[in-house]
């Protein structure tokens, strides 16, 4: 409850800049959220139309999703393709409404409970490559690169960890 999540930091940064101080940040993230199935509540796929397109005045969407889907996957690359398809639906629908969509890369899970048999990592690398290079997003926040550890770029830099679980920023 310290208002220190990355979305809180983004909001403070936007408010501090005269060019963006009229923008607000709505955080529809859920603990244990999944895009496709499972998780601790309704999937992002089932709620994105209401949450992204329901509020008045939405101009931008940042899609920072996929960790939990990939972490629970037996086939990371197939799961990445399914996530990509949902992202493409969101991008198309957002663009129809004049909303810009910014893709955010999935951060490392090395050291977390999701690290097993390389499936998460294979899917993460495939999804991140598409986010960075696919050309469908209006912009990219490369959280993977930004949060890479200085001594081990395959792990999140401990300075960015919200908890010591090697997963949450």
PDB file of C-alpha atoms in Angstrom:
ATOM      1  CA  UNK A   1       0.000   0.000   0.000  1.00  0.00           C
ATOM      2  CA  UNK A   2       2.923   2.321  -0.612  1.00  0.00           C
ATOM      3  CA  UNK A   3       1.635   3.574  -3.970  1.00  0.00           C
ATOM      4  CA  UNK A   4       4.947   2.423  -5.416  1.00  0.00           C
ATOM      5  CA  UNK A   5       3.928   0.149  -8.258  1.00  0.00           C
ATOM      6  CA  UNK A   6       5.213   1.011 -11.727  1.00  0.00           C
ATOM      7  CA  UNK A   7       1.826   2.491 -12.628  1.00  0.00           C
ATOM      8  CA  UNK A   8       2.021   4.805  -9.610  1.00  0.00           C
ATOM      9  CA  UNK A   9       5.498   5.886 -10.694  1.00  0.00           C
ATOM     10  CA  UNK A  10       4.196   6.515 -14.222  1.00  0.00           C
ATOM     11  CA  UNK A  11       1.341   8.627 -12.873  1.00  0.00           C
ATOM     12  CA  UNK A  12       3.735  10.774 -10.809  1.00  0.00           C
ATOM     13  CA  UNK A  13       6.003  11.258 -13.817  1.00  0.00           C
ATOM     14  CA  UNK A  14       3.105  12.315 -16.038  1.00  0.00           C
ATOM     15  CA  UNK A  15       1.813  14.761 -13.418  1.00  0.00           C
ATOM     16  CA  UNK A  16       5.261  16.315 -13.022  1.00  0.00           C
ATOM     17  CA  UNK A  17       5.567  17.153 -16.723  1.00  0.00           C
ATOM     18  CA  UNK A  18       3.512  20.156 -17.912  1.00  0.00           C
ATOM     19  CA  UNK A  19       3.000  18.435 -21.292  1.00  0.00           C
ATOM     20  CA  UNK A  20       1.290  15.408 -19.731  1.00  0.00           C
ATOM     21  CA  UNK A  21      -0.109  16.585 -16.403  1.00  0.00           C
ATOM     22  CA  UNK A  22      -3.666  16.377 -17.741  1.00  0.00           C
ATOM     23  CA  UNK A  23      -3.351  12.601 -18.241  1.00  0.00           C
ATOM     24  CA  UNK A  24      -4.535  10.115 -15.629  1.00  0.00           C
ATOM     25  CA  UNK A  25      -3.457   6.516 -15.150  1.00  0.00           C
ATOM     26  CA  UNK A  26      -6.048   3.792 -14.622  1.00  0.00           C
ATOM     27  CA  UNK A  27      -4.523   0.519 -13.445  1.00  0.00           C
ATOM     28  CA  UNK A  28      -6.689  -2.475 -14.263  1.00  0.00           C
ATOM     29  CA  UNK A  29      -4.027  -4.988 -13.287  1.00  0.00           C
ATOM     30  CA  UNK A  30      -5.070  -7.850 -11.056  1.00  0.00           C
ATOM     31  CA  UNK A  31      -2.913 -10.044  -8.885  1.00  0.00           C
ATOM     32  CA  UNK A  32      -2.560 -13.397 -10.598  1.00  0.00           C
ATOM     33  CA  UNK A  33      -4.101 -12.024 -13.788  1.00  0.00           C
ATOM     34  CA  UNK A  34      -4.118 -14.139 -16.916  1.00  0.00           C
ATOM     35  CA  UNK A  35      -5.074 -13.238 -20.455  1.00  0.00           C
ATOM     36  CA  UNK A  36      -6.318 -16.594 -21.657  1.00  0.00           C
ATOM     37  CA  UNK A  37      -7.478 -18.795 -18.772  1.00  0.00           C
ATOM     38  CA  UNK A  38      -6.983 -19.381 -15.075  1.00  0.00           C
ATOM     39  CA  UNK A  39      -5.651 -16.764 -12.718  1.00  0.00           C
ATOM     40  CA  UNK A  40      -7.230 -15.205  -9.656  1.00  0.00           C
ATOM     41  CA  UNK A  41     -10.194 -13.624 -11.405  1.00  0.00           C
ATOM     42  CA  UNK A  42     -11.724 -12.961 -14.787  1.00  0.00           C
ATOM     43  CA  UNK A  43      -9.262 -13.172 -17.654  1.00  0.00           C
ATOM     44  CA  UNK A  44      -8.036 -10.059 -19.431  1.00  0.00           C
ATOM     45  CA  UNK A  45      -9.562 -11.491 -22.604  1.00  0.00           C
ATOM     46  CA  UNK A  46     -13.008 -11.512 -20.980  1.00  0.00           C
ATOM     47  CA  UNK A  47     -12.809  -8.007 -19.477  1.00  0.00           C
ATOM     48  CA  UNK A  48     -10.685  -5.834 -21.768  1.00  0.00           C
ATOM     49  CA  UNK A  49     -13.588  -4.315 -23.704  1.00  0.00           C
ATOM     50  CA  UNK A  50     -15.190  -2.996 -20.523  1.00  0.00           C
ATOM     51  CA  UNK A  51     -11.978  -1.885 -18.836  1.00  0.00           C
ATOM     52  CA  UNK A  52     -10.102  -0.436 -21.801  1.00  0.00           C
ATOM     53  CA  UNK A  53     -12.958   0.989 -23.825  1.00  0.00           C
ATOM     54  CA  UNK A  54     -15.583   1.681 -21.143  1.00  0.00           C
ATOM     55  CA  UNK A  55     -14.049   4.730 -19.420  1.00  0.00           C
ATOM     56  CA  UNK A  56     -14.483   8.085 -21.153  1.00  0.00           C
ATOM     57  CA  UNK A  57     -11.498   9.808 -22.685  1.00  0.00           C
ATOM     58  CA  UNK A  58      -9.105   6.872 -23.010  1.00  0.00           C
ATOM     59  CA  UNK A  59      -6.273   7.883 -25.344  1.00  0.00           C
ATOM     60  CA  UNK A  60      -3.617   5.262 -24.658  1.00  0.00           C
ATOM     61  CA  UNK A  61      -3.460   1.659 -23.495  1.00  0.00           C
ATOM     62  CA  UNK A  62      -0.324  -0.030 -22.178  1.00  0.00           C
ATOM     63  CA  UNK A  63      -0.507  -3.818 -22.569  1.00  0.00           C
ATOM     64  CA  UNK A  64       1.753  -5.380 -19.957  1.00  0.00           C
ATOM     65  CA  UNK A  65       0.421  -8.919 -19.790  1.00  0.00           C
ATOM     66  CA  UNK A  66       1.515 -12.482 -20.325  1.00  0.00           C
ATOM     67  CA  UNK A  67       3.710 -13.493 -17.398  1.00  0.00           C
ATOM     68  CA  UNK A  68       1.123 -15.661 -15.670  1.00  0.00           C
ATOM     69  CA  UNK A  69      -0.123 -17.273 -18.869  1.00  0.00           C
ATOM     70  CA  UNK A  70       3.431 -18.144 -19.920  1.00  0.00           C
ATOM     71  CA  UNK A  71       4.397 -19.240 -16.416  1.00  0.00           C
ATOM     72  CA  UNK A  72       1.577 -21.755 -16.261  1.00  0.00           C
ATOM     73  CA  UNK A  73       2.080 -22.996 -19.804  1.00  0.00           C
ATOM     74  CA  UNK A  74       3.318 -26.404 -20.911  1.00  0.00           C
ATOM     75  CA  UNK A  75       4.063 -24.969 -24.364  1.00  0.00           C
ATOM     76  CA  UNK A  76       5.398 -21.428 -24.061  1.00  0.00           C
ATOM     77  CA  UNK A  77       5.597 -20.743 -27.776  1.00  0.00           C
ATOM     78  CA  UNK A  78       2.004 -21.857 -28.437  1.00  0.00           C
ATOM     79  CA  UNK A  79       0.823 -19.758 -25.494  1.00  0.00           C
ATOM     80  CA  UNK A  80       2.738 -16.758 -26.862  1.00  0.00           C
ATOM     81  CA  UNK A  81       0.872 -17.170 -30.163  1.00  0.00           C
ATOM     82  CA  UNK A  82      -2.476 -17.219 -28.326  1.00  0.00           C
ATOM     83  CA  UNK A  83      -1.525 -14.080 -26.372  1.00  0.00           C
ATOM     84  CA  UNK A  84      -0.456 -12.408 -29.603  1.00  0.00           C
ATOM     85  CA  UNK A  85      -3.890 -13.131 -31.132  1.00  0.00           C
ATOM     86  CA  UNK A  86      -5.668 -11.483 -28.184  1.00  0.00           C
ATOM     87  CA  UNK A  87      -3.285  -8.511 -28.362  1.00  0.00           C
ATOM     88  CA  UNK A  88      -4.067  -8.162 -32.078  1.00  0.00           C
ATOM     89  CA  UNK A  89      -7.798  -8.051 -31.276  1.00  0.00           C
ATOM     90  CA  UNK A  90      -7.185  -5.380 -28.627  1.00  0.00           C
ATOM     91  CA  UNK A  91      -4.981  -3.340 -30.978  1.00  0.00           C
ATOM     92  CA  UNK A  92      -7.528  -3.513 -33.793  1.00  0.00           C
ATOM     93  CA  UNK A  93     -10.445  -2.523 -31.545  1.00  0.00           C
ATOM     94  CA  UNK A  94      -8.439   0.257 -29.900  1.00  0.00           C
ATOM     95  CA  UNK A  95      -7.360   1.680 -33.253  1.00  0.00           C
ATOM     96  CA  UNK A  96     -10.990   1.651 -34.422  1.00  0.00           C
ATOM     97  CA  UNK A  97     -11.695   3.940 -31.436  1.00  0.00           C
ATOM     98  CA  UNK A  98      -8.663   6.173 -32.066  1.00  0.00           C
ATOM     99  CA  UNK A  99      -6.769   4.791 -29.050  1.00  0.00           C
ATOM    100  CA  UNK A 100      -3.022   4.235 -29.275  1.00  0.00           C
ATOM    101  CA  UNK A 101      -1.691   0.948 -27.893  1.00  0.00           C
ATOM    102  CA  UNK A 102       1.733   0.620 -26.322  1.00  0.00           C
ATOM    103  CA  UNK A 103       3.142  -2.873 -25.945  1.00  0.00           C
ATOM    104  CA  UNK A 104       5.208  -3.718 -22.878  1.00  0.00           C
ATOM    105  CA  UNK A 105       7.646  -6.607 -22.957  1.00  0.00           C
ATOM    106  CA  UNK A 106       7.337  -9.410 -20.417  1.00  0.00           C
ATOM    107  CA  UNK A 107      10.076  -9.322 -17.798  1.00  0.00           C
ATOM    108  CA  UNK A 108      12.253 -12.220 -16.757  1.00  0.00           C
ATOM    109  CA  UNK A 109      10.979 -14.902 -14.405  1.00  0.00           C
ATOM    110  CA  UNK A 110      14.419 -16.392 -13.707  1.00  0.00           C
ATOM    111  CA  UNK A 111      14.599 -17.123  -9.988  1.00  0.00           C
ATOM    112  CA  UNK A 112      10.809 -17.194  -9.583  1.00  0.00           C
ATOM    113  CA  UNK A 113       8.427 -20.095  -9.189  1.00  0.00           C
ATOM    114  CA  UNK A 114       7.707 -19.854 -12.950  1.00  0.00           C
ATOM    115  CA  UNK A 115      11.208 -20.840 -13.955  1.00  0.00           C
ATOM    116  CA  UNK A 116      11.019 -24.436 -15.123  1.00  0.00           C
ATOM    117  CA  UNK A 117      11.990 -26.444 -18.168  1.00  0.00           C
ATOM    118  CA  UNK A 118      12.457 -23.334 -20.275  1.00  0.00           C
ATOM    119  CA  UNK A 119       8.838 -23.202 -21.475  1.00  0.00           C
ATOM    120  CA  UNK A 120       8.153 -19.814 -19.912  1.00  0.00           C
ATOM    121  CA  UNK A 121      11.363 -18.417 -21.345  1.00  0.00           C
ATOM    122  CA  UNK A 122      10.757 -19.735 -24.886  1.00  0.00           C
ATOM    123  CA  UNK A 123       7.326 -18.144 -24.955  1.00  0.00           C
ATOM    124  CA  UNK A 124       8.543 -14.942 -23.330  1.00  0.00           C
ATOM    125  CA  UNK A 125      11.292 -14.506 -25.909  1.00  0.00           C
ATOM    126  CA  UNK A 126       8.865 -15.158 -28.785  1.00  0.00           C
ATOM    127  CA  UNK A 127       6.248 -12.744 -27.434  1.00  0.00           C
ATOM    128  CA  UNK A 128       8.826 -10.050 -26.656  1.00  0.00           C
ATOM    129  CA  UNK A 129      10.310 -10.302 -30.153  1.00  0.00           C
ATOM    130  CA  UNK A 130       6.856  -9.750 -31.649  1.00  0.00           C
ATOM    131  CA  UNK A 131       6.113  -6.842 -29.283  1.00  0.00           C
ATOM    132  CA  UNK A 132       9.428  -5.177 -30.166  1.00  0.00           C
ATOM    133  CA  UNK A 133       9.543  -5.920 -33.885  1.00  0.00           C
ATOM    134  CA  UNK A 134       6.020  -6.838 -35.040  1.00  0.00           C
ATOM    135  CA  UNK A 135       5.112  -3.272 -35.952  1.00  0.00           C
ATOM    136  CA  UNK A 136       1.537  -3.497 -34.664  1.00  0.00           C
ATOM    137  CA  UNK A 137       1.940  -1.386 -31.537  1.00  0.00           C
ATOM    138  CA  UNK A 138       2.065   2.401 -31.597  1.00  0.00           C
ATOM    139  CA  UNK A 139       5.006   2.265 -29.187  1.00  0.00           C
ATOM    140  CA  UNK A 140       6.918  -0.135 -26.962  1.00  0.00           C
ATOM    141  CA  UNK A 141       8.038  -0.019 -23.344  1.00  0.00           C
ATOM    142  CA  UNK A 142      10.844  -2.539 -23.113  1.00  0.00           C
ATOM    143  CA  UNK A 143      10.508  -3.522 -19.458  1.00  0.00           C
ATOM    144  CA  UNK A 144      12.637  -6.590 -20.165  1.00  0.00           C
ATOM    145  CA  UNK A 145      15.589  -4.447 -21.222  1.00  0.00           C
ATOM    146  CA  UNK A 146      14.994  -1.699 -18.647  1.00  0.00           C
ATOM    147  CA  UNK A 147      14.856  -4.118 -15.710  1.00  0.00           C
ATOM    148  CA  UNK A 148      17.668  -6.480 -16.758  1.00  0.00           C
ATOM    149  CA  UNK A 149      20.212  -7.072 -14.023  1.00  0.00           C
ATOM    150  CA  UNK A 150      23.637  -5.463 -14.493  1.00  0.00           C
ATOM    151  CA  UNK A 151      25.504  -8.655 -13.618  1.00  0.00           C
ATOM    152  CA  UNK A 152      23.006 -11.109 -15.068  1.00  0.00           C
ATOM    153  CA  UNK A 153      20.713  -9.716 -17.802  1.00  0.00           C
ATOM    154  CA  UNK A 154      18.593 -12.887 -17.697  1.00  0.00           C
ATOM    155  CA  UNK A 155      17.317 -11.870 -14.230  1.00  0.00           C
ATOM    156  CA  UNK A 156      15.461  -8.792 -13.032  1.00  0.00           C
ATOM    157  CA  UNK A 157      17.729  -6.218 -11.405  1.00  0.00           C
ATOM    158  CA  UNK A 158      16.980  -6.478  -7.647  1.00  0.00           C
ATOM    159  CA  UNK A 159      16.625  -2.674  -7.539  1.00  0.00           C
ATOM    160  CA  UNK A 160      13.348  -3.030  -9.489  1.00  0.00           C
ATOM    161  CA  UNK A 161      11.820  -5.830  -7.438  1.00  0.00           C
ATOM    162  CA  UNK A 162       8.640  -5.041  -5.529  1.00  0.00           C
ATOM    163  CA  UNK A 163       8.958  -8.278  -3.599  1.00  0.00           C
ATOM    164  CA  UNK A 164      11.816 -10.719  -3.449  1.00  0.00           C
ATOM    165  CA  UNK A 165       9.994 -13.199  -5.669  1.00  0.00           C
ATOM    166  CA  UNK A 166      11.987 -12.362  -8.845  1.00  0.00           C
ATOM    167  CA  UNK A 167       8.737 -11.591 -10.640  1.00  0.00           C
ATOM    168  CA  UNK A 168       6.959  -8.420  -9.479  1.00  0.00           C
ATOM    169  CA  UNK A 169       8.310  -4.947 -10.215  1.00  0.00           C
TER     170      UNK A 169
END
